[in-house]
mmCIF file of C-alpha atoms and ligand atoms in Angstrom:
data_model
loop_
_atom_site.group_PDB
_atom_site.id
_atom_site.type_symbol
_atom_site.label_atom_id
_atom_site.label_comp_id
_atom_site.label_asym_id
_atom_site.label_seq_id
_atom_site.Cartn_x
_atom_site.Cartn_y
_atom_site.Cartn_z
ATOM 1 C CA MET A 7 -15.943 -20.118 -13.093
ATOM 2 C CA ALA A 8 -19.148 -20.772 -14.923
ATOM 3 C CA LYS A 9 -20.262 -22.561 -11.779
ATOM 4 C CA SER A 10 -19.385 -20.080 -9.076
ATOM 5 C CA GLY A 11 -19.308 -16.902 -11.194
ATOM 6 C CA LYS A 12 -16.423 -15.623 -9.099
ATOM 7 C CA PRO A 13 -12.774 -16.386 -9.890
ATOM 8 C CA ARG A 14 -10.548 -17.604 -7.106
ATOM 9 C CA ASP A 15 -7.061 -16.200 -6.755
ATOM 10 C CA THR A 16 -5.448 -18.059 -9.651
ATOM 11 C CA ALA A 17 -2.337 -17.764 -11.852
ATOM 12 C CA SER A 18 -2.543 -15.723 -15.045
ATOM 13 C CA ALA A 19 -2.399 -18.901 -17.195
ATOM 14 C CA THR A 20 -5.565 -20.086 -15.464
ATOM 15 C CA ARG A 21 -7.298 -16.698 -15.667
ATOM 16 C CA LEU A 22 -6.750 -16.675 -19.441
ATOM 17 C CA ILE A 23 -8.898 -19.794 -19.574
ATOM 18 C CA THR A 24 -11.597 -18.888 -17.043
ATOM 19 C CA GLY A 25 -11.782 -15.130 -17.731
ATOM 20 C CA GLY A 26 -15.162 -13.674 -18.706
ATOM 21 C CA ARG A 27 -16.904 -17.033 -18.877
ATOM 22 C CA ARG A 28 -19.966 -16.194 -16.812
ATOM 23 C CA ALA A 29 -22.976 -18.450 -17.137
ATOM 24 C CA GLU A 30 -25.322 -15.518 -17.778
ATOM 25 C CA TRP A 31 -23.220 -14.545 -20.820
ATOM 26 C CA THR A 32 -22.085 -17.895 -22.190
ATOM 27 C CA GLY A 33 -25.146 -20.039 -21.510
ATOM 28 C CA ALA A 34 -24.247 -23.713 -21.785
ATOM 29 C CA VAL A 35 -21.356 -23.262 -24.227
ATOM 30 C CA VAL A 36 -17.667 -22.845 -23.433
ATOM 31 C CA ASN A 37 -16.573 -19.600 -25.097
ATOM 32 C CA PRO A 38 -19.007 -16.632 -25.176
ATOM 33 C CA PRO A 39 -21.064 -16.945 -28.376
ATOM 34 C CA VAL A 40 -21.509 -14.125 -30.875
ATOM 35 C CA TRP A 41 -24.424 -12.101 -29.598
ATOM 36 C CA ARG A 42 -25.460 -9.780 -32.441
ATOM 37 C CA ALA A 43 -27.888 -7.049 -31.544
ATOM 38 C CA SER A 44 -28.755 -3.402 -31.776
ATOM 39 C CA THR A 45 -32.282 -3.347 -30.404
ATOM 40 C CA HIS A 46 -33.606 -4.592 -27.098
ATOM 41 C CA LEU A 47 -37.269 -5.566 -27.508
ATOM 42 C CA TYR A 48 -39.613 -5.225 -24.549
ATOM 43 C CA GLU A 49 -42.703 -7.277 -23.788
ATOM 44 C CA ASN A 50 -44.863 -4.165 -23.281
ATOM 45 C CA TYR A 51 -44.847 -0.565 -22.067
ATOM 46 C CA ALA A 52 -44.529 -1.530 -18.437
ATOM 47 C CA ALA A 53 -41.516 -3.766 -19.178
ATOM 48 C CA LEU A 54 -39.806 -0.915 -21.099
ATOM 49 C CA LYS A 55 -40.379 1.460 -18.171
ATOM 50 C CA ALA A 56 -38.984 -1.155 -15.784
ATOM 51 C CA GLY A 57 -36.059 -1.997 -18.153
ATOM 52 C CA PRO A 58 -32.302 -1.453 -17.638
ATOM 53 C CA LYS A 59 -31.585 2.010 -16.283
ATOM 54 C CA GLY A 60 -28.630 3.953 -15.046
ATOM 55 C CA ASN A 61 -26.284 2.815 -17.829
ATOM 56 C CA ALA A 62 -25.042 -0.130 -15.788
ATOM 57 C CA ASP A 63 -22.460 -2.559 -17.202
ATOM 58 C CA GLY A 64 -23.627 -6.048 -17.994
ATOM 59 C CA ARG A 65 -27.316 -5.344 -18.682
ATOM 60 C CA PHE A 66 -28.474 -5.251 -22.280
ATOM 61 C CA PHE A 67 -29.994 -1.898 -23.163
ATOM 62 C CA TYR A 68 -28.914 -0.988 -26.705
ATOM 63 C CA GLY A 69 -26.189 -2.371 -29.008
ATOM 64 C CA ARG A 70 -23.899 0.639 -28.688
ATOM 65 C CA ARG A 71 -23.464 -0.108 -25.006
ATOM 66 C CA GLY A 72 -22.218 -3.609 -25.872
ATOM 67 C CA ALA A 73 -23.707 -7.037 -25.377
ATOM 68 C CA PRO A 74 -22.593 -10.261 -23.664
ATOM 69 C CA THR A 75 -19.845 -11.091 -26.195
ATOM 70 C CA GLN A 76 -18.097 -7.750 -25.699
ATOM 71 C CA TRP A 77 -18.680 -7.780 -21.934
ATOM 72 C CA ALA A 78 -17.160 -11.249 -21.651
ATOM 73 C CA LEU A 79 -14.017 -10.166 -23.532
ATOM 74 C CA ALA A 80 -13.692 -6.982 -21.464
ATOM 75 C CA ALA A 81 -14.163 -8.963 -18.243
ATOM 76 C CA ALA A 82 -11.513 -11.493 -19.296
ATOM 77 C CA LEU A 83 -9.034 -8.679 -20.009
ATOM 78 C CA THR A 84 -9.815 -7.129 -16.634
ATOM 79 C CA GLU A 85 -9.228 -10.453 -14.919
ATOM 80 C CA ILE A 86 -5.739 -10.845 -16.432
ATOM 81 C CA GLU A 87 -4.708 -7.278 -15.465
ATOM 82 C CA PRO A 88 -3.970 -7.216 -11.715
ATOM 83 C CA GLY A 89 -5.382 -4.060 -10.138
ATOM 84 C CA ALA A 90 -7.895 -3.389 -12.916
ATOM 85 C CA PHE A 91 -11.503 -2.563 -12.090
ATOM 86 C CA GLY A 92 -12.662 -2.566 -15.709
ATOM 87 C CA THR A 93 -11.672 -2.589 -19.376
ATOM 88 C CA VAL A 94 -13.038 -0.551 -22.280
ATOM 89 C CA LEU A 95 -12.815 -2.023 -25.798
ATOM 90 C CA TYR A 96 -12.040 0.126 -28.845
ATOM 91 C CA PRO A 97 -12.262 -0.539 -32.578
ATOM 92 C CA SER A 98 -8.436 -0.403 -32.930
ATOM 93 C CA GLY A 99 -5.296 0.002 -30.860
ATOM 94 C CA VAL A 100 -4.945 3.591 -32.036
ATOM 95 C CA SER A 101 -8.492 4.400 -30.980
ATOM 96 C CA ALA A 102 -7.698 2.942 -27.524
ATOM 97 C CA ILE A 103 -4.746 5.345 -27.229
ATOM 98 C CA VAL A 104 -6.895 8.279 -28.381
ATOM 99 C CA GLY A 105 -9.731 7.186 -26.072
ATOM 100 C CA ALA A 106 -7.417 6.982 -23.053
ATOM 101 C CA LEU A 107 -5.774 10.345 -23.720
ATOM 102 C CA MET A 108 -9.080 12.114 -24.387
ATOM 103 C CA ALA A 109 -10.396 10.719 -21.118
ATOM 104 C CA VAL A 110 -7.723 12.548 -19.124
ATOM 105 C CA LEU A 111 -6.599 15.582 -21.174
ATOM 106 C CA ARG A 112 -8.330 18.956 -21.546
ATOM 107 C CA PRO A 113 -7.475 22.084 -23.589
ATOM 108 C CA GLY A 114 -4.481 23.893 -22.109
ATOM 109 C CA ASP A 115 -2.932 20.695 -20.779
ATOM 110 C CA VAL A 116 0.533 19.414 -21.615
ATOM 111 C CA LEU A 117 1.083 15.762 -22.526
ATOM 112 C CA LEU A 118 4.529 14.213 -22.141
ATOM 113 C CA MET A 119 5.177 11.479 -24.666
ATOM 114 C CA SER A 120 7.956 8.907 -24.773
ATOM 115 C CA ASP A 121 10.241 9.663 -27.738
ATOM 116 C CA ASN A 122 9.995 6.058 -28.924
ATOM 117 C CA ALA A 123 6.186 5.989 -28.994
ATOM 118 C CA TYR A 124 4.322 4.288 -31.824
ATOM 119 C CA GLU A 125 4.253 6.564 -34.887
ATOM 120 C CA PRO A 126 0.454 7.183 -34.895
ATOM 121 C CA SER A 127 0.731 8.184 -31.203
ATOM 122 C CA ARG A 128 3.326 10.784 -32.158
ATOM 123 C CA ALA A 129 1.099 11.964 -34.998
ATOM 124 C CA LEU A 130 -1.750 12.292 -32.525
ATOM 125 C CA GLY A 131 0.383 14.642 -30.427
ATOM 126 C CA THR A 132 1.216 16.950 -33.345
ATOM 127 C CA GLY A 133 -2.218 16.563 -34.953
ATOM 128 C CA LEU A 134 -5.561 15.992 -33.258
ATOM 129 C CA LEU A 135 -4.426 16.808 -29.705
ATOM 130 C CA ALA A 136 -2.722 20.020 -30.891
ATOM 131 C CA ASP A 137 -5.947 20.967 -32.717
ATOM 132 C CA PHE A 138 -7.776 20.624 -29.401
ATOM 133 C CA GLY A 139 -5.334 22.910 -27.604
ATOM 134 C CA ILE A 140 -3.213 20.207 -25.973
ATOM 135 C CA GLU A 141 0.543 20.532 -26.258
ATOM 136 C CA THR A 142 2.758 17.429 -26.561
ATOM 137 C CA ARG A 143 6.391 17.399 -25.445
ATOM 138 C CA TRP A 144 8.727 14.466 -26.004
ATOM 139 C CA PHE A 145 11.096 12.919 -23.474
ATOM 140 C CA ASP A 146 13.956 10.419 -23.559
ATOM 141 C CA PRO A 147 12.521 7.171 -22.109
ATOM 142 C CA LEU A 148 15.862 6.395 -20.427
ATOM 143 C CA GLU A 149 16.390 9.777 -18.683
ATOM 144 C CA LEU A 150 14.363 9.970 -15.493
ATOM 145 C CA PRO A 151 15.800 13.296 -14.186
ATOM 146 C CA ALA A 152 15.057 15.023 -17.515
ATOM 147 C CA PHE A 153 11.531 13.611 -17.396
ATOM 148 C CA GLU A 154 10.999 14.914 -13.867
ATOM 149 C CA ALA A 155 12.335 18.301 -14.888
ATOM 150 C CA ALA A 156 9.939 18.371 -17.856
ATOM 151 C CA ILE A 157 6.852 18.094 -15.636
ATOM 152 C CA CYS A 158 5.289 21.551 -15.304
ATOM 153 C CA GLU A 159 2.097 22.871 -13.737
ATOM 154 C CA HIS A 160 0.155 22.196 -16.962
ATOM 155 C CA THR A 161 1.374 18.602 -17.378
ATOM 156 C CA ARG A 162 -1.700 16.426 -17.032
ATOM 157 C CA ALA A 163 -0.684 13.100 -18.531
ATOM 158 C CA VAL A 164 2.200 11.024 -19.847
ATOM 159 C CA LEU A 165 2.187 8.349 -22.542
ATOM 160 C CA PHE A 166 4.781 5.599 -22.036
ATOM 161 C CA GLU A 167 5.743 2.730 -24.270
ATOM 162 C CA ALA A 168 8.217 -0.017 -23.296
ATOM 163 C CA PRO A 169 9.937 -1.499 -25.159
ATOM 164 C CA GLY A 170 9.566 1.417 -27.571
ATOM 165 C CA SER A 171 8.261 0.964 -31.093
ATOM 166 C CA LEU A 172 11.000 0.012 -33.596
ATOM 167 C CA THR A 173 13.976 0.927 -31.394
ATOM 168 C CA MET A 174 13.016 -1.241 -28.384
ATOM 169 C CA GLU A 175 14.434 0.845 -25.484
ATOM 170 C CA VAL A 176 13.134 -0.273 -22.083
ATOM 171 C CA GLY A 177 12.639 2.613 -19.687
ATOM 172 C CA ASP A 178 12.220 2.215 -15.938
ATOM 173 C CA ILE A 179 8.431 2.445 -16.106
ATOM 174 C CA PRO A 180 7.821 1.885 -12.362
ATOM 175 C CA ALA A 181 10.168 4.789 -11.520
ATOM 176 C CA PHE A 182 8.757 7.080 -14.241
ATOM 177 C CA ALA A 183 5.167 6.235 -13.249
ATOM 178 C CA ALA A 184 5.945 6.905 -9.576
ATOM 179 C CA ALA A 185 7.482 10.269 -10.503
ATOM 180 C CA ALA A 186 4.390 11.132 -12.543
ATOM 181 C CA ARG A 187 1.978 10.082 -9.801
ATOM 182 C CA ALA A 188 3.881 12.095 -7.189
ATOM 183 C CA ARG A 189 3.243 15.200 -9.324
ATOM 184 C CA GLY A 190 -0.412 14.429 -10.047
ATOM 185 C CA VAL A 191 0.302 13.398 -13.651
ATOM 186 C CA VAL A 192 -1.822 10.547 -15.062
ATOM 187 C CA SER A 193 0.255 7.788 -16.656
ATOM 188 C CA VAL A 194 -0.886 5.831 -19.696
ATOM 189 C CA LEU A 195 1.193 2.895 -20.971
ATOM 190 C CA ASP A 196 0.987 1.398 -24.433
ATOM 191 C CA ASN A 197 1.536 -2.165 -23.171
ATOM 192 C CA THR A 198 0.981 -3.943 -26.484
ATOM 193 C CA TRP A 199 4.451 -5.569 -26.547
ATOM 194 C CA ALA A 200 4.367 -7.329 -23.163
ATOM 195 C CA SER A 201 0.625 -7.481 -22.380
ATOM 196 C CA ALA A 202 -0.450 -7.836 -18.760
ATOM 197 C CA LEU A 203 1.221 -11.270 -18.738
ATOM 198 C CA GLY A 204 4.686 -9.813 -19.327
ATOM 199 C CA PHE A 205 4.214 -6.472 -17.572
ATOM 200 C CA PRO A 206 1.359 -6.075 -15.062
ATOM 201 C CA ALA A 207 1.227 -2.343 -15.645
ATOM 202 C CA LEU A 208 -1.288 -1.202 -13.027
ATOM 203 C CA GLU A 209 0.519 -3.207 -10.356
ATOM 204 C CA ARG A 210 3.730 -1.440 -11.437
ATOM 205 C CA GLY A 211 2.184 1.990 -10.805
ATOM 206 C CA VAL A 212 0.667 2.911 -14.185
ATOM 207 C CA ASP A 213 -2.864 4.416 -14.206
ATOM 208 C CA ILE A 214 -4.177 3.207 -17.583
ATOM 209 C CA SER A 215 -2.858 0.183 -19.499
ATOM 210 C CA VAL A 216 -3.557 0.168 -23.238
ATOM 211 C CA MET A 217 -3.153 -2.718 -25.663
ATOM 212 C CA ALA A 218 -3.605 -3.110 -29.396
ATOM 213 C CA LEU A 219 -5.553 -6.388 -29.286
ATOM 214 C CA THR A 220 -4.925 -6.488 -33.048
ATOM 215 C CA LYS A 221 -1.481 -7.869 -32.211
ATOM 216 C CA HIS A 222 -0.995 -10.663 -29.638
ATOM 217 C CA VAL A 223 -4.473 -11.048 -28.236
ATOM 218 C CA GLY A 224 -6.129 -11.515 -31.621
ATOM 219 C CA GLY A 225 -2.997 -13.419 -32.566
ATOM 220 C CA HIS A 226 -4.169 -14.504 -36.018
ATOM 221 C CA SER A 227 -3.841 -11.288 -38.085
ATOM 222 C CA ASP A 228 -7.560 -11.208 -38.781
ATOM 223 C CA LEU A 229 -9.040 -8.509 -36.542
ATOM 224 C CA MET A 230 -8.568 -4.920 -35.381
ATOM 225 C CA MET A 231 -9.259 -3.962 -31.753
ATOM 226 C CA GLY A 232 -7.835 -2.147 -28.760
ATOM 227 C CA SER A 233 -8.372 -2.035 -25.014
ATOM 228 C CA ALA A 234 -7.734 0.196 -22.023
ATOM 229 C CA SER A 235 -7.791 -1.225 -18.489
ATOM 230 C CA ALA A 236 -7.738 0.809 -15.286
ATOM 231 C CA GLY A 237 -8.751 1.014 -11.647
ATOM 232 C CA LYS A 238 -12.134 2.342 -10.598
ATOM 233 C CA VAL A 239 -11.638 6.089 -11.070
ATOM 234 C CA PHE A 240 -9.969 5.988 -14.481
ATOM 235 C CA TYR A 241 -12.183 3.168 -15.731
ATOM 236 C CA ALA A 242 -15.208 5.419 -15.149
ATOM 237 C CA ARG A 243 -13.566 8.203 -17.172
ATOM 238 C CA LEU A 244 -12.538 5.870 -19.994
ATOM 239 C CA ARG A 245 -16.052 4.459 -20.219
ATOM 240 C CA LYS A 246 -17.719 7.869 -20.178
ATOM 241 C CA THR A 247 -15.442 9.211 -22.937
ATOM 242 C CA SER A 248 -15.851 6.088 -25.064
ATOM 243 C CA GLN A 249 -19.632 6.290 -24.762
ATOM 244 C CA ALA A 250 -19.539 9.988 -25.680
ATOM 245 C CA LEU A 251 -17.514 9.104 -28.791
ATOM 246 C CA GLY A 252 -20.062 6.410 -29.643
ATOM 247 C CA LEU A 253 -17.463 3.653 -29.756
ATOM 248 C CA VAL A 254 -18.412 -0.011 -29.861
ATOM 249 C CA VAL A 255 -16.666 -3.123 -31.223
ATOM 250 C CA SER A 256 -18.453 -5.765 -33.250
ATOM 251 C CA PRO A 257 -19.507 -8.940 -31.420
ATOM 252 C CA ASP A 258 -17.918 -11.049 -34.186
ATOM 253 C CA ASP A 259 -14.522 -9.455 -33.606
ATOM 254 C CA ALA A 260 -14.955 -9.649 -29.833
ATOM 255 C CA ALA A 261 -15.572 -13.407 -30.129
ATOM 256 C CA LEU A 262 -12.425 -13.797 -32.263
ATOM 257 C CA ALA A 263 -10.383 -11.781 -29.761
ATOM 258 C CA ALA A 264 -11.736 -13.884 -26.880
ATOM 259 C CA ARG A 265 -10.738 -17.024 -28.774
ATOM 260 C CA GLY A 266 -7.243 -15.603 -29.314
ATOM 261 C CA LEU A 267 -6.949 -14.686 -25.651
ATOM 262 C CA ARG A 268 -7.324 -18.325 -24.532
ATOM 263 C CA THR A 269 -4.038 -19.273 -26.210
ATOM 264 C CA LEU A 270 -2.167 -16.009 -25.572
ATOM 265 C CA GLY A 271 0.041 -17.503 -22.862
ATOM 266 C CA VAL A 272 1.354 -20.468 -24.850
ATOM 267 C CA ARG A 273 1.829 -18.389 -27.987
ATOM 268 C CA LEU A 274 3.814 -15.731 -26.122
ATOM 269 C CA GLU A 275 6.001 -18.361 -24.445
ATOM 270 C CA ARG A 276 6.757 -20.062 -27.734
ATOM 271 C CA GLU A 277 7.386 -16.790 -29.609
ATOM 272 C CA THR A 278 9.629 -15.525 -26.818
ATOM 273 C CA ALA A 279 11.729 -18.707 -26.822
ATOM 274 C CA SER A 280 12.054 -18.659 -30.630
ATOM 275 C CA ALA A 281 12.855 -14.930 -30.699
ATOM 276 C CA LEU A 282 15.581 -15.402 -28.117
ATOM 277 C CA GLU A 283 17.125 -18.287 -30.057
ATOM 278 C CA ILE A 284 17.039 -16.261 -33.281
ATOM 279 C CA ALA A 285 18.334 -13.081 -31.586
ATOM 280 C CA ARG A 286 21.273 -15.064 -30.158
ATOM 281 C CA TRP A 287 22.090 -16.391 -33.598
ATOM 282 C CA LEU A 288 21.843 -12.962 -35.208
ATOM 283 C CA ALA A 289 24.067 -11.392 -32.539
ATOM 284 C CA GLN A 290 26.958 -13.638 -33.709
ATOM 285 C CA ARG A 291 26.649 -12.623 -37.349
ATOM 286 C CA PRO A 292 29.223 -10.220 -38.844
ATOM 287 C CA GLU A 293 26.542 -8.525 -40.993
ATOM 288 C CA ILE A 294 24.660 -7.291 -37.906
ATOM 289 C CA ALA A 295 25.798 -4.188 -36.001
ATOM 290 C CA LYS A 296 23.202 -4.436 -33.239
ATOM 291 C CA VAL A 297 20.400 -6.705 -32.084
ATOM 292 C CA LEU A 298 17.718 -4.635 -30.310
ATOM 293 C CA CYS A 299 16.020 -7.374 -28.310
ATOM 294 C CA PRO A 300 15.573 -6.701 -24.570
ATOM 295 C CA MET A 301 15.245 -10.436 -23.847
ATOM 296 C CA LEU A 302 18.792 -11.055 -25.129
ATOM 297 C CA PRO A 303 21.483 -10.931 -22.425
ATOM 298 C CA GLY A 304 23.845 -8.067 -23.146
ATOM 299 C CA ALA A 305 21.425 -6.285 -25.492
ATOM 300 C CA PRO A 306 20.162 -2.748 -24.732
ATOM 301 C CA GLY A 307 17.384 -2.778 -22.130
ATOM 302 C CA HIS A 308 18.072 -6.320 -20.941
ATOM 303 C CA ALA A 309 18.819 -5.401 -17.311
ATOM 304 C CA GLN A 310 15.658 -3.273 -17.042
ATOM 305 C CA TRP A 311 13.570 -5.945 -18.762
ATOM 306 C CA THR A 312 14.871 -8.609 -16.372
ATOM 307 C CA LYS A 313 14.025 -6.383 -13.399
ATOM 308 C CA ASP A 314 10.454 -5.422 -14.337
ATOM 309 C CA PHE A 315 9.066 -7.907 -16.845
ATOM 310 C CA THR A 316 7.693 -11.395 -16.335
ATOM 311 C CA GLY A 317 7.643 -12.295 -20.032
ATOM 312 C CA GLY A 318 8.520 -11.214 -23.537
ATOM 313 C CA CYS A 319 7.265 -11.711 -27.065
ATOM 314 C CA GLY A 320 8.511 -12.333 -30.582
ATOM 315 C CA LEU A 321 9.079 -8.722 -31.666
ATOM 316 C CA PHE A 322 12.573 -7.205 -31.971
ATOM 317 C CA SER A 323 14.758 -5.217 -34.352
ATOM 318 C CA ILE A 324 18.214 -5.577 -35.901
ATOM 319 C CA VAL A 325 20.577 -3.005 -37.392
ATOM 320 C CA PHE A 326 22.807 -3.914 -40.347
ATOM 321 C CA ARG A 327 26.402 -2.800 -40.660
ATOM 322 C CA GLY A 328 27.019 -0.132 -43.290
ATOM 323 C CA SER A 329 24.700 2.192 -45.122
ATOM 324 C CA ASP A 330 23.416 0.124 -48.005
ATOM 325 C CA ASP A 331 19.645 0.267 -48.392
ATOM 326 C CA ARG A 332 19.691 -1.954 -51.486
ATOM 327 C CA ALA A 333 21.368 -4.697 -49.434
ATOM 328 C CA ARG A 334 18.534 -4.374 -46.922
ATOM 329 C CA GLY A 335 16.075 -4.727 -49.806
ATOM 330 C CA ARG A 336 17.786 -7.947 -50.942
ATOM 331 C CA PHE A 337 17.642 -9.281 -47.385
ATOM 332 C CA ILE A 338 13.898 -8.596 -47.136
ATOM 333 C CA ASP A 339 13.098 -9.939 -50.606
ATOM 334 C CA THR A 340 15.072 -13.154 -50.061
ATOM 335 C CA LEU A 341 13.141 -14.126 -46.932
ATOM 336 C CA GLU A 342 10.520 -16.750 -47.711
ATOM 337 C CA LEU A 343 8.989 -17.479 -44.313
ATOM 338 C CA PHE A 344 8.724 -13.828 -43.215
ATOM 339 C CA GLY A 345 5.859 -11.940 -44.824
ATOM 340 C CA ILE A 346 6.585 -8.298 -45.676
ATOM 341 C CA GLY A 347 3.977 -6.313 -43.817
ATOM 342 C CA TYR A 348 3.045 -4.035 -40.950
ATOM 343 C CA SER A 349 1.563 -5.268 -37.724
ATOM 344 C CA TRP A 350 2.916 -8.142 -35.631
ATOM 345 C CA GLY A 351 1.958 -10.629 -32.933
ATOM 346 C CA GLY A 352 0.240 -13.038 -35.340
ATOM 347 C CA PHE A 353 1.044 -16.742 -35.665
ATOM 348 C CA GLU A 354 3.157 -15.985 -38.778
ATOM 349 C CA SER A 355 6.527 -14.273 -38.950
ATOM 350 C CA LEU A 356 6.806 -10.801 -40.486
ATOM 351 C CA VAL A 357 9.542 -8.340 -41.455
ATOM 352 C CA VAL A 358 9.453 -4.571 -42.060
ATOM 353 C CA PRO A 359 12.240 -2.055 -42.716
ATOM 354 C CA ILE A 360 12.706 0.525 -39.961
ATOM 355 C CA ASP A 361 13.943 4.087 -40.420
ATOM 356 C CA PRO A 362 13.334 5.751 -37.039
ATOM 357 C CA ALA A 363 15.537 8.864 -37.457
ATOM 358 C CA PRO A 364 12.702 11.218 -38.556
ATOM 359 C CA LEU A 365 10.479 9.788 -35.780
ATOM 360 C CA ARG A 366 12.730 10.834 -32.918
ATOM 361 C CA SER A 367 12.804 14.283 -31.302
ATOM 362 C CA VAL A 368 15.129 13.994 -28.291
ATOM 363 C CA THR A 369 16.877 10.618 -28.753
ATOM 364 C CA ARG A 370 19.282 9.397 -31.419
ATOM 365 C CA TRP A 371 19.289 6.938 -34.281
ATOM 366 C CA PRO A 372 21.463 4.972 -35.032
ATOM 367 C CA PRO A 373 21.447 3.801 -31.408
ATOM 368 C CA PRO A 374 24.456 4.087 -29.090
ATOM 369 C CA GLY A 375 27.052 1.447 -29.986
ATOM 370 C CA CYS A 376 26.377 1.729 -33.728
ATOM 371 C CA ALA A 377 28.527 3.669 -36.189
ATOM 372 C CA ALA A 378 26.837 6.671 -37.840
ATOM 373 C CA GLN A 379 26.463 4.746 -41.098
ATOM 374 C CA ASP A 380 24.798 1.761 -39.398
ATOM 375 C CA ARG A 381 21.318 3.130 -39.830
ATOM 376 C CA PHE A 382 19.384 0.572 -41.840
ATOM 377 C CA GLY A 383 17.431 -1.873 -39.749
ATOM 378 C CA VAL A 384 14.506 -4.247 -39.920
ATOM 379 C CA ARG A 385 11.955 -5.301 -37.353
ATOM 380 C CA LEU A 386 11.186 -9.002 -37.091
ATOM 381 C CA SER A 387 7.986 -10.438 -35.649
ATOM 382 C CA ILE A 388 8.733 -14.060 -34.827
ATOM 383 C CA GLY A 389 5.750 -16.352 -35.232
ATOM 384 C CA LEU A 390 5.063 -19.966 -34.376
ATOM 385 C CA GLU A 391 7.131 -21.582 -37.147
ATOM 386 C CA ASP A 392 10.028 -23.868 -36.148
ATOM 387 C CA PRO A 393 12.863 -21.458 -35.238
ATOM 388 C CA ARG A 394 15.368 -23.631 -37.110
ATOM 389 C CA ASP A 395 13.486 -22.970 -40.344
ATOM 390 C CA LEU A 396 13.393 -19.236 -39.576
ATOM 391 C CA ILE A 397 17.156 -19.222 -38.930
ATOM 392 C CA ALA A 398 17.804 -21.042 -42.220
ATOM 393 C CA ASP A 399 15.640 -18.436 -43.956
ATOM 394 C CA LEU A 400 17.549 -15.583 -42.288
ATOM 395 C CA GLU A 401 20.866 -17.205 -43.232
ATOM 396 C CA ARG A 402 19.894 -17.223 -46.917
ATOM 397 C CA ALA A 403 18.730 -13.603 -46.629
ATOM 398 C CA LEU A 404 22.010 -12.503 -44.998
ATOM 399 C CA ALA A 405 23.940 -14.186 -47.812
ATOM 400 C CA ALA A 406 21.883 -12.171 -50.307
ATOM 401 C CA TRP A 407 22.508 -9.033 -48.231
ATOM 402 C CA GLY A 408 26.265 -9.557 -48.641
ATOM 403 C CA THR A 409 26.360 -10.087 -52.417
ATOM 404 C CA GLY A 410 27.362 -7.021 -54.488
ATOM 405 C CA ARG A 411 27.220 -4.565 -51.623
ATOM 406 C CA ASP A 412 27.972 -0.877 -52.269
ATOM 407 C CA THR A 413 29.993 -0.456 -49.098
ATOM 408 C CA PRO A 414 32.068 -3.024 -47.238
ATOM 409 C CA ALA A 415 30.703 -4.207 -43.904
HETATM 410 C C1 LIG B 25 -0.017 -1.685 -33.818
HETATM 411 C C2 LIG B 25 0.218 -0.885 -32.614
HETATM 412 C C3 LIG B 25 -0.774 -0.041 -32.113
HETATM 413 C C4 LIG B 25 -2.063 0.232 -32.837
HETATM 414 O O1 LIG B 25 -2.873 -0.846 -33.050
HETATM 415 P P1 LIG B 25 -3.955 -0.845 -34.229
HETATM 416 O O2 LIG B 25 -4.909 -1.881 -33.805
HETATM 417 O O3 LIG B 25 -3.183 -1.165 -35.482
HETATM 418 O O4 LIG B 25 -4.579 0.520 -34.297
HETATM 419 C C5 LIG B 25 -0.509 0.649 -30.957
HETATM 420 N N1 LIG B 25 0.654 0.505 -30.314
HETATM 421 C C6 LIG B 25 1.633 -0.291 -30.765
HETATM 422 C C7 LIG B 25 2.897 -0.392 -29.996
HETATM 423 C C8 LIG B 25 1.458 -1.011 -31.936
HETATM 424 O O5 LIG B 25 2.449 -1.762 -32.407
#
């Protein structure tokens, strides 16, 4: 790539390696260096007058418009997203969601939002967007006819997420996106779970694909960033809105994210294989009412995942039998290899309790197939540890879960 400047038609594993590495940005080094700058200095008055004009991408003008490190990361993300014309970077995943929605919504519009959307996305619907005169309505991500019926003349956009946050339902995104497009509704997908490697969103009919780069792309739990990739028309709107909001990411973080991106493929493969092995083991355990892992045969969403996805990741949830929150606490506290903390997609395993009931408007928790009392779950983010060690850790934690329980399993 550095030689020709133009990628050939290569596999995604190869594009992760070659992406964004243009000689004019990287110089003689391999990965784009950190290019720190606010001010562009000109030789003289004539050079300033002849300088970059027209707000073009890829020409240094002023730090807020980005510099080679950020451009290289954005270009790499565009190259791994089939159908993308460009990518805008944001200081966090949430700001990428806000940036995408503000690029397409105007006062008086209605936004449809998947009922299993990430909690801050839901809060955006009832908060900031409502303040700006945009109404949000929730839909069941598994009910296409109800979704179609919910589209009205004011519906401008839809926010999808699959698998959904915490509860992991996998909707038929290609069918939902096609239904939206047929009615002139712009579709935005929070594609953080699968990334373009596991779900090439634009190719599947989505208009704007958003990722929290904080998770898999960074991959090392040491940066915050988000991205939105789109074809030509929506890229222009994303870029214009982001510039109006004055958004820019730091070159240091962009360099870290670019470094993470190079190993994204192998990390996802390894985490997916470990997660599947662990999910299989958990599914056999009497303490567990339900394993919510779309990669697991027989689990909810598996058929849809097999149909539409080309890869998975290490994130899934489990539901315990019975209604004993203290037992869940013992399970979490006994784990030694799983850190207790929000976020996911890093090299290390994590666990958090999940209580989705108050975060659902038109779908139910506990999920179908669980008894009403089976409502306490946890979400596991499987990292790069040896899965046998993680299983041994989980086995100890399940033993602790079972000691002195309030209610029998
Ligand atoms: C974490 C997360 C985000 C937000 O990312 P931040 O970088 O933490 O703002 C968005 N969507 C999903 C599904 C997430 O898990």
